[in-house]
PDB file of C-alpha atoms and ligand atoms in Angstrom:
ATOM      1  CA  UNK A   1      74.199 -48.597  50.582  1.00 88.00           C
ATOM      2  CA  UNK A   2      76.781 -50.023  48.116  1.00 91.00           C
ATOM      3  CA  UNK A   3      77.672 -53.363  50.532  1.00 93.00           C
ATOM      4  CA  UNK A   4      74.165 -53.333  51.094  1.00 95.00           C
ATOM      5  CA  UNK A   5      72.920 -53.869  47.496  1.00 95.00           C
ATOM      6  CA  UNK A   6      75.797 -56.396  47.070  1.00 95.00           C
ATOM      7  CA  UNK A   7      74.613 -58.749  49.969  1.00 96.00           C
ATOM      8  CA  UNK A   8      71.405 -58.366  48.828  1.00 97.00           C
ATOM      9  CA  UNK A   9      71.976 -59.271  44.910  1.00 97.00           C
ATOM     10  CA  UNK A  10      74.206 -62.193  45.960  1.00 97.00           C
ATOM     11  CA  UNK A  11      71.092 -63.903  47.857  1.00 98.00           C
ATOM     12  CA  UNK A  12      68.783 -63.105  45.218  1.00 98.00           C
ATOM     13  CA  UNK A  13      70.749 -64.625  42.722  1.00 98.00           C
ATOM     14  CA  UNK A  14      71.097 -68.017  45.127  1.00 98.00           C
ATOM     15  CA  UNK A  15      66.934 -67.274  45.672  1.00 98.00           C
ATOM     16  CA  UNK A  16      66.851 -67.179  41.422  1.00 98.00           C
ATOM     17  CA  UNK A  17      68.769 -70.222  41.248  1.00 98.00           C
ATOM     18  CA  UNK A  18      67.260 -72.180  43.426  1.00 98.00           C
ATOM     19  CA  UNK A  19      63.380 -71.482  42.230  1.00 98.00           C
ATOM     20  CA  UNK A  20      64.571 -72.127  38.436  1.00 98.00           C
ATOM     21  CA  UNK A  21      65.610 -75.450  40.508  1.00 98.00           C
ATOM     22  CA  UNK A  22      62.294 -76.252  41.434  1.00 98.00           C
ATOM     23  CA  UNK A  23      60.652 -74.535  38.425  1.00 98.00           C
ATOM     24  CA  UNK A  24      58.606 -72.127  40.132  1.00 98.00           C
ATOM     25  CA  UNK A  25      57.815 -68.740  39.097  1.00 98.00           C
ATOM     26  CA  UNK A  26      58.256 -65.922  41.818  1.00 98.00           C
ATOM     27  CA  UNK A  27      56.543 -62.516  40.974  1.00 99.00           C
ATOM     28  CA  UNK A  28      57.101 -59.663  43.187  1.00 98.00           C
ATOM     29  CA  UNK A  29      54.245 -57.405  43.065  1.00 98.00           C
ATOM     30  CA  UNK A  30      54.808 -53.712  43.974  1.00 98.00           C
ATOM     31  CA  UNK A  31      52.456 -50.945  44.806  1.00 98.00           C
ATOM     32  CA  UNK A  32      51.826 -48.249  47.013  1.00 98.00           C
ATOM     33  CA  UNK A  33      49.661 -49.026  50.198  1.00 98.00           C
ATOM     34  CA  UNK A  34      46.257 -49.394  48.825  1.00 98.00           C
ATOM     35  CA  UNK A  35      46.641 -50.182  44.958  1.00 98.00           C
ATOM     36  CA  UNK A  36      44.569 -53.354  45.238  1.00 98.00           C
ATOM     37  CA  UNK A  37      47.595 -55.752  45.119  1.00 98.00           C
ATOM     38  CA  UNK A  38      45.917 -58.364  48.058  1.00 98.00           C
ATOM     39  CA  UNK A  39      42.840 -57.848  46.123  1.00 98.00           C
ATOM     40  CA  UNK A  40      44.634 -59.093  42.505  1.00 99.00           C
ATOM     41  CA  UNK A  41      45.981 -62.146  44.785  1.00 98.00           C
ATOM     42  CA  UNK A  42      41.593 -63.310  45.918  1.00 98.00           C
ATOM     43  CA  UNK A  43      41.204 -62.618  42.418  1.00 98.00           C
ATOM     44  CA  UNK A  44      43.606 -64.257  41.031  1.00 98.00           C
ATOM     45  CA  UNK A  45      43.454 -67.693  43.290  1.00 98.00           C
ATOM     46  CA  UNK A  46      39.448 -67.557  42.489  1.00 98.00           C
ATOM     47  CA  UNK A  47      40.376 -67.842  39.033  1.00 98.00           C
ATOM     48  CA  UNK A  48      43.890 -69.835  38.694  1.00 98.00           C
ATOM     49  CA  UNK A  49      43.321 -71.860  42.158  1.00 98.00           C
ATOM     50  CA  UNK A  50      42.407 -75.021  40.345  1.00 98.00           C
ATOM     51  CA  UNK A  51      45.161 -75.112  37.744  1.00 98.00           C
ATOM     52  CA  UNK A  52      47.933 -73.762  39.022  1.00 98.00           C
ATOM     53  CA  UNK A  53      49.837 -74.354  43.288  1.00 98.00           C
ATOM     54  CA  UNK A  54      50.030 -70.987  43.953  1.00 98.00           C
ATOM     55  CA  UNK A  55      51.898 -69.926  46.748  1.00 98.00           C
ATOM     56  CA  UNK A  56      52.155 -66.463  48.552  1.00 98.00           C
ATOM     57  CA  UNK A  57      54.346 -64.456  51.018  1.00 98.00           C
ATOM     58  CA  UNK A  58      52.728 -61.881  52.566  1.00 98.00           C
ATOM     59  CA  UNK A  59      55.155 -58.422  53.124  1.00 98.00           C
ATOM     60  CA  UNK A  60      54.024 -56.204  55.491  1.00 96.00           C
ATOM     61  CA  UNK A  61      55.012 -53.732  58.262  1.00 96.00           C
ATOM     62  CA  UNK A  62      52.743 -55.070  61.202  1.00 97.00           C
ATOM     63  CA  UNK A  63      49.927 -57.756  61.073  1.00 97.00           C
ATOM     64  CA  UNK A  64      48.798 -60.867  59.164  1.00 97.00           C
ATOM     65  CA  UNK A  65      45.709 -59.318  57.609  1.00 98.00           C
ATOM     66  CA  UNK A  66      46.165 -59.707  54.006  1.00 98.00           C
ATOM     67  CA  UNK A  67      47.070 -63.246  55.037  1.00 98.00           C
ATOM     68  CA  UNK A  68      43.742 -63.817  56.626  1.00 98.00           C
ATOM     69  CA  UNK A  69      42.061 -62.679  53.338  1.00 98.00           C
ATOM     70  CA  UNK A  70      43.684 -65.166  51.214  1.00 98.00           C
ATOM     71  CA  UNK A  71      43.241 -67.871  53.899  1.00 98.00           C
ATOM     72  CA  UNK A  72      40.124 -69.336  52.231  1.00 98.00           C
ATOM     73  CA  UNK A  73      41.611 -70.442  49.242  1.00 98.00           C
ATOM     74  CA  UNK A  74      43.760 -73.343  51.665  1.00 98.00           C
ATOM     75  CA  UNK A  75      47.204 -72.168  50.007  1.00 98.00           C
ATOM     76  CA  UNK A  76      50.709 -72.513  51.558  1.00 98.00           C
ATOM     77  CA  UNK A  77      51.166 -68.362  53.225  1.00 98.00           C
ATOM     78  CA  UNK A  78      53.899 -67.166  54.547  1.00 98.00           C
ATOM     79  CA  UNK A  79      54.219 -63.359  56.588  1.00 98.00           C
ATOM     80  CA  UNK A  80      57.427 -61.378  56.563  1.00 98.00           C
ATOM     81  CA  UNK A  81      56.704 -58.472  59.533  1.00 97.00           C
ATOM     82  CA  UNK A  82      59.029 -56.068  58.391  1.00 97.00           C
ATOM     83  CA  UNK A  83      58.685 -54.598  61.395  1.00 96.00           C
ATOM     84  CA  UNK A  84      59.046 -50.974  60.356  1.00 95.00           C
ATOM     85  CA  UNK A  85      61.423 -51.728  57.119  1.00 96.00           C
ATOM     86  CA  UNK A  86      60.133 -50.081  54.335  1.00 96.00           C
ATOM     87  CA  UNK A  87      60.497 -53.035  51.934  1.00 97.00           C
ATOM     88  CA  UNK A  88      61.282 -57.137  51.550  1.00 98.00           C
ATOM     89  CA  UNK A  89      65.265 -58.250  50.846  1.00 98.00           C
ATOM     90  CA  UNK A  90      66.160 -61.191  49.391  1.00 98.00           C
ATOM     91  CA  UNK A  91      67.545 -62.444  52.613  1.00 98.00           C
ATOM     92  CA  UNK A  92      64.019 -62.496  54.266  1.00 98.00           C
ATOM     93  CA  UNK A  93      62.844 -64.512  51.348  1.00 98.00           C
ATOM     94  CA  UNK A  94      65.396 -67.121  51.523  1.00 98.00           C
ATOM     95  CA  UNK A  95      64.748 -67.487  54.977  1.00 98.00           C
ATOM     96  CA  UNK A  96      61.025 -68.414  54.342  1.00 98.00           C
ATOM     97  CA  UNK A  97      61.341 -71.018  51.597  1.00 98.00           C
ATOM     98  CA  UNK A  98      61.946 -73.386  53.712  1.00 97.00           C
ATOM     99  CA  UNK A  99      58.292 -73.062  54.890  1.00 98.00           C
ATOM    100  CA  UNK A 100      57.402 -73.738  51.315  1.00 98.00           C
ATOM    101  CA  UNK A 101      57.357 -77.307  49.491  1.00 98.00           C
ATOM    102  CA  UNK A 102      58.828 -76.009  46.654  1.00 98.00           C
ATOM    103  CA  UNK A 103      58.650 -79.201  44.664  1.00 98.00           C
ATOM    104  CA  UNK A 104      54.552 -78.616  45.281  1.00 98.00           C
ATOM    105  CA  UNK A 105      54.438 -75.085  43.602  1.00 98.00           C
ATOM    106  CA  UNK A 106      54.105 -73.304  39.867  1.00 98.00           C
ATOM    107  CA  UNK A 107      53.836 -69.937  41.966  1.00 98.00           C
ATOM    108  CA  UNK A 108      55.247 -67.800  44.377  1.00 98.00           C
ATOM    109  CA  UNK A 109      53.447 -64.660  44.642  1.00 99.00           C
ATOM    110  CA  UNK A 110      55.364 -61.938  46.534  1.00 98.00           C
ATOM    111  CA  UNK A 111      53.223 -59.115  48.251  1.00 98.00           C
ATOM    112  CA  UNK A 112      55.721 -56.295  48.728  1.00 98.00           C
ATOM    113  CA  UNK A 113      55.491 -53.901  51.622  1.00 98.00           C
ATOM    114  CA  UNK A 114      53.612 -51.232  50.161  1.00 97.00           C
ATOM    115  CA  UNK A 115      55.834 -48.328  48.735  1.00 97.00           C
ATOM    116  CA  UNK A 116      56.721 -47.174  45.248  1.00 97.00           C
ATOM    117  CA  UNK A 117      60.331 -46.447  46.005  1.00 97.00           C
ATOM    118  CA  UNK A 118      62.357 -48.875  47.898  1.00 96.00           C
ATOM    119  CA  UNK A 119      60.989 -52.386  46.897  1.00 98.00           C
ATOM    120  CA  UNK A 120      61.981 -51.280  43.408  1.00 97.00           C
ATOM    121  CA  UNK A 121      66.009 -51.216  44.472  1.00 96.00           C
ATOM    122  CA  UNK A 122      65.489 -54.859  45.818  1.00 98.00           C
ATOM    123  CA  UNK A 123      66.353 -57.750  43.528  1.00 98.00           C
ATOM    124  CA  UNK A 124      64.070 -61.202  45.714  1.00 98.00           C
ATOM    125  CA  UNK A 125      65.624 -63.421  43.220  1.00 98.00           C
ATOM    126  CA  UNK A 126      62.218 -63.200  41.193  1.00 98.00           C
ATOM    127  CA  UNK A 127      61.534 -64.012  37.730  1.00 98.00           C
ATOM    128  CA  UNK A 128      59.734 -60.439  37.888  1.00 98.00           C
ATOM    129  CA  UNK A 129      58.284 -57.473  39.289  1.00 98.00           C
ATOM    130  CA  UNK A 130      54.841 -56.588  38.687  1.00 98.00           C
ATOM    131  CA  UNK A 131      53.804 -52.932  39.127  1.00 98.00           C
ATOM    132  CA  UNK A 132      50.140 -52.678  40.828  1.00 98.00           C
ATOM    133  CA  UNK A 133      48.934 -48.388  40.109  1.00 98.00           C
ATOM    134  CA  UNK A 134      45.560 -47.611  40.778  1.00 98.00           C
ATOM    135  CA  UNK A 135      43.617 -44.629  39.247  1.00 98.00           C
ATOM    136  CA  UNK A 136      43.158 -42.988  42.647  1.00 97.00           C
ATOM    137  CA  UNK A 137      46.455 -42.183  43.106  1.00 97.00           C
ATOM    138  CA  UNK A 138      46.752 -39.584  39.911  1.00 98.00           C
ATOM    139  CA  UNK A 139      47.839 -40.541  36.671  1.00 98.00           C
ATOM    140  CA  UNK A 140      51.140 -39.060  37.313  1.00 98.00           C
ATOM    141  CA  UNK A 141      53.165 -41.835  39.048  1.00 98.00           C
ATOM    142  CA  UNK A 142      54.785 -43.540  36.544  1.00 98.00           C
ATOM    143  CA  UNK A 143      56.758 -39.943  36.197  1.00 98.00           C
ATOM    144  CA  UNK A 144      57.042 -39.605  40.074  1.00 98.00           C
ATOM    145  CA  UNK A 145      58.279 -43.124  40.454  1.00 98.00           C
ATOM    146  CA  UNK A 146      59.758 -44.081  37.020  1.00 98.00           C
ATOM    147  CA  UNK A 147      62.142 -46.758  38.397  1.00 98.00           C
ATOM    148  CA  UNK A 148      59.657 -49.111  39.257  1.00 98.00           C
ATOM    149  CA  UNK A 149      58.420 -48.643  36.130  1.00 98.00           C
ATOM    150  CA  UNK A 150      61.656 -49.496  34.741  1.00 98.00           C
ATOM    151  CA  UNK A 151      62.057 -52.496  36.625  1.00 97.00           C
ATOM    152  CA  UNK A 152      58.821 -54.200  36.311  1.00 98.00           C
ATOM    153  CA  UNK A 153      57.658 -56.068  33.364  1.00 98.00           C
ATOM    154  CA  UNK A 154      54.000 -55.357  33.475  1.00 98.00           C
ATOM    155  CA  UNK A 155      51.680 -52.380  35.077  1.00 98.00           C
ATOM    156  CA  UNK A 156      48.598 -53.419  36.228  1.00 98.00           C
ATOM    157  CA  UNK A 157      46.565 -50.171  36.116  1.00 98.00           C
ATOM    158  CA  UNK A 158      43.538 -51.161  39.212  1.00 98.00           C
ATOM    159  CA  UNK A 159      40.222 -49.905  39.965  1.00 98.00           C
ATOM    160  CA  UNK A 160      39.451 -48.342  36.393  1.00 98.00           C
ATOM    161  CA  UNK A 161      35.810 -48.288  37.346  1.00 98.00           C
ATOM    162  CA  UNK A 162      36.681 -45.288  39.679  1.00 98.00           C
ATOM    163  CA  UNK A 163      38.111 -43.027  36.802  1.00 98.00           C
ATOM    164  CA  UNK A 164      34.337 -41.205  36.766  1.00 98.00           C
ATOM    165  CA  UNK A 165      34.588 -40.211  40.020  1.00 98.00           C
ATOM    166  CA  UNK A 166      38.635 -38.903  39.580  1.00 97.00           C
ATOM    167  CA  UNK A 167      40.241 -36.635  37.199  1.00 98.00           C
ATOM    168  CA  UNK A 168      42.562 -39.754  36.367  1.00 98.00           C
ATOM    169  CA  UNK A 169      43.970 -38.765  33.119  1.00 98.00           C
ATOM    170  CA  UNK A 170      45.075 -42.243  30.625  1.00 98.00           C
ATOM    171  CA  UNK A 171      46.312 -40.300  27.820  1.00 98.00           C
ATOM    172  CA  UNK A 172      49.075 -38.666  30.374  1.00 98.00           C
ATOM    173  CA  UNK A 173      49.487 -41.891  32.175  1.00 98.00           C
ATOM    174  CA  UNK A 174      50.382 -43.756  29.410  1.00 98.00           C
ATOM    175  CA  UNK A 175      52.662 -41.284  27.680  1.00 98.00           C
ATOM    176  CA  UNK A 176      54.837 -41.191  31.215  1.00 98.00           C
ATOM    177  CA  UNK A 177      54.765 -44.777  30.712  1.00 98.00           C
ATOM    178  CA  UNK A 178      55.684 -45.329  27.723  1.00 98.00           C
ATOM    179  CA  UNK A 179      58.263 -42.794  27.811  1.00 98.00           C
ATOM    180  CA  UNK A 180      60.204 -44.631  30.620  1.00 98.00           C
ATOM    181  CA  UNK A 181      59.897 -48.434  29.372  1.00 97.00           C
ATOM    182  CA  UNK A 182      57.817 -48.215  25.533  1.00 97.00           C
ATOM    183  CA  UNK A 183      56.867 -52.073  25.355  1.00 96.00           C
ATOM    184  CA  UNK A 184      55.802 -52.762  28.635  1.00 98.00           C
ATOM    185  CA  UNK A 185      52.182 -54.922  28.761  1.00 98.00           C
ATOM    186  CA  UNK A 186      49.788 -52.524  30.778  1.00 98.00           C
ATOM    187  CA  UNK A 187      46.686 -53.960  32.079  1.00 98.00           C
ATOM    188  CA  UNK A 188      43.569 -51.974  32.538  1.00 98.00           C
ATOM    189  CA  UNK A 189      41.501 -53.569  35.294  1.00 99.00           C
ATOM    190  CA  UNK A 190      39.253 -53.535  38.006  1.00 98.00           C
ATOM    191  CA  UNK A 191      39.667 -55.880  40.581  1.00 98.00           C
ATOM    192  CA  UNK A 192      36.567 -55.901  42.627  1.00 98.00           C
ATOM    193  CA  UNK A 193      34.644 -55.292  39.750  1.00 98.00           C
ATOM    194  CA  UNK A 194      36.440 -57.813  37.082  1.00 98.00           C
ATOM    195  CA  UNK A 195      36.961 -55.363  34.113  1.00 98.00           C
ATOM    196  CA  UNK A 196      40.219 -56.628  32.209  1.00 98.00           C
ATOM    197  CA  UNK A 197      41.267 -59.357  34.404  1.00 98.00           C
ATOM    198  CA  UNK A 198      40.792 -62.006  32.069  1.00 98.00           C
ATOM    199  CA  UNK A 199      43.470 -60.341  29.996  1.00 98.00           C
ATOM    200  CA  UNK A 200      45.974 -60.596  33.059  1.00 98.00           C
ATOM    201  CA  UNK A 201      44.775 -63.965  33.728  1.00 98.00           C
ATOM    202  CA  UNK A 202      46.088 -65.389  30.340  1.00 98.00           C
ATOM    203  CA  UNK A 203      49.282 -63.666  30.392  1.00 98.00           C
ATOM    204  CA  UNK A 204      50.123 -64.812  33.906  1.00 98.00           C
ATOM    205  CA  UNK A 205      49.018 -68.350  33.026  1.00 98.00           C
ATOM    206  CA  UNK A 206      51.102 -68.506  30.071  1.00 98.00           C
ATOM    207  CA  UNK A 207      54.621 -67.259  32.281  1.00 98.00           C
ATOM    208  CA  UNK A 208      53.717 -69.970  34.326  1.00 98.00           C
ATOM    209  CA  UNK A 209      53.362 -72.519  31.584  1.00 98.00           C
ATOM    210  CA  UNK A 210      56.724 -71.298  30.457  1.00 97.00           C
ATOM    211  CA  UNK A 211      58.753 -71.921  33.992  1.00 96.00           C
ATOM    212  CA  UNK A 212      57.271 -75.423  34.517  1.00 91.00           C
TER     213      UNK A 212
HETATM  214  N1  GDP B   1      36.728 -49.274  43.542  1.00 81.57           N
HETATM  215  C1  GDP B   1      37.675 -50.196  43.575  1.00 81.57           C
HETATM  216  N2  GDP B   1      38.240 -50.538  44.757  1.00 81.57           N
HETATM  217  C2  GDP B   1      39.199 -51.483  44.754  1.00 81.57           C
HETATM  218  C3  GDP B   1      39.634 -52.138  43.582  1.00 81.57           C
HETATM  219  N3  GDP B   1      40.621 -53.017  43.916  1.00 81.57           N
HETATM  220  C4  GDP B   1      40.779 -52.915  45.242  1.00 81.57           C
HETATM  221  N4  GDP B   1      39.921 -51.997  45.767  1.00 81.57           N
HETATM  222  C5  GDP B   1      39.767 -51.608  47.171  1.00 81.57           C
HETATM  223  O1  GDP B   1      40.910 -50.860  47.565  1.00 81.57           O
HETATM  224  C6  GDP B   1      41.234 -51.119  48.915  1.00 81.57           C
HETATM  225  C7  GDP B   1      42.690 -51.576  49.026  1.00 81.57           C
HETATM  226  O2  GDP B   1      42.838 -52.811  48.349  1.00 81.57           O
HETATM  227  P1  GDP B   1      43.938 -53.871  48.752  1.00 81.57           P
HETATM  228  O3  GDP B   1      43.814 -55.011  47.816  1.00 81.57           O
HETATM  229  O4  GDP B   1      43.885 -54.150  50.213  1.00 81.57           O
HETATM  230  O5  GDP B   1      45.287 -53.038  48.424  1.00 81.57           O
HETATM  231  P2  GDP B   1      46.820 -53.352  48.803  1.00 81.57           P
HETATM  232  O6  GDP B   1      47.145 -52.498  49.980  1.00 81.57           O
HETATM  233  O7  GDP B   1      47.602 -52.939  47.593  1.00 81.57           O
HETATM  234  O8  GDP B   1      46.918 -54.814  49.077  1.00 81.57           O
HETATM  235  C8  GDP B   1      40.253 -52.179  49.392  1.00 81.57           C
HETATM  236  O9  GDP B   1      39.207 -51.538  50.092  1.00 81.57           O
HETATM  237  C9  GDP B   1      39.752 -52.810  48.112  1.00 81.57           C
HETATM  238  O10 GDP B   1      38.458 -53.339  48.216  1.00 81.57           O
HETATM  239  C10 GDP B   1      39.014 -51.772  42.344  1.00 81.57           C
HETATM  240  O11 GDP B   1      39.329 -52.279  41.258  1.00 81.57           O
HETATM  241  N5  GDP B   1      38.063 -50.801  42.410  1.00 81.57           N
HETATM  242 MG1   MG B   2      47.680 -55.817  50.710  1.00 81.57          MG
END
């Protein structure tokens, strides 16, 4: 597991290098299956589309469906098929950026395989990872799963218009948070709906101001 973490961190940090290079921002964005993370990518080209190249690579076991769903917005796409691998390494990554005209991009939006455990261990050679929880899973993951949590640099806390319907408890969910990383940015939003998102929005917008 050791040589494997090595390998891996020495391509992300060629990955890191190379995108601070170019000046473009990768964000991996972790979640279990589910969470809404394909659905914060529509979103979030709907909105940021016109001022910002976004770019995305799609991680997933099997299929190109989240790809097809962000087809519309005519952005350069990429699939990893993991083909049964629980997570993305930074050697598939550096593999697709060739695909990419890097020199054409502010953003390089990472869809993670969805899992709360292994894409955490994974250094891409992001800038950062972005945690994706949604209310339907239980307000407890954050103490379940506190490594992602430690490891990200913002939770995104999804579909916040089903807490009626769930016994989704904030107070508890924020106290694991806070207990595992104290400052982190949390985001309260629904992404079908649009609750909070203009929050996110600005504070994606402004990390990508920074790394151009
Ligand atoms: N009620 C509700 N459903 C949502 C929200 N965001 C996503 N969904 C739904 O949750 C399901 C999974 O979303 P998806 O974006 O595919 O999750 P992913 O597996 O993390 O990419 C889809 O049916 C979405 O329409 C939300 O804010 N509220
Ligand atoms: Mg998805």
């Amino acid at each position: 597991m050791k040589n494997i973490l090595d390998r891996n961190q020495n391509k992300a940090n060629e990955v890191r290098n190379l995108l601070a290079l170019k000046k473009v921002l990768m964000v991996n964005i972790i979640s279990s299956p589910g969470a809404g993370k394909t659905t914060l990518l529509e979103r979030t080209c709907e909105e940021l589309g016109a001022k910002f190249r976004i770019g995305v690579i799609e991680g997933d076991i099997t299929t190109d469906r989240d790809a097809q769903r962000l087809k519309k917005y005519n952005i350069p796409i990429v699939v990893i098929n993991t083909e049964g691998g629980c997570h993305l390494d930074s050697n598939s990554i550096s593999k697709v950026l060739d695909s990419f005209e890097l020199d054409n991009l502010d953003v390089l939006f990472v869809e993670n395989v969805g899992n709360l455990i292994c894409p955490s261990q994974f250094d891409l050679g992001e800038a950062f990872k972005l945690a994706v929880v949604s209310t339907a899973e239980g307000d407890d993951k954050p103490g379940k799963y506190p490594m992602l949590f430690r490891e990200a640099v913002a939770v995104l806390l999804n579909k916040i218009d089903l807490i009626p319907y769930t016994n989704f408890n904030f107070d508890s969910f924020s106290s694991d948070l806070k207990k595992i990383n104290s400052q982190i940015p949390l985001f309260e939003v629904s992404c079908t709906r649009g609750d909070g998102l203009r929050e996110w929005y600005d504070w994606i917008s402004e990390k990508i101001n920074i790394s151009r």
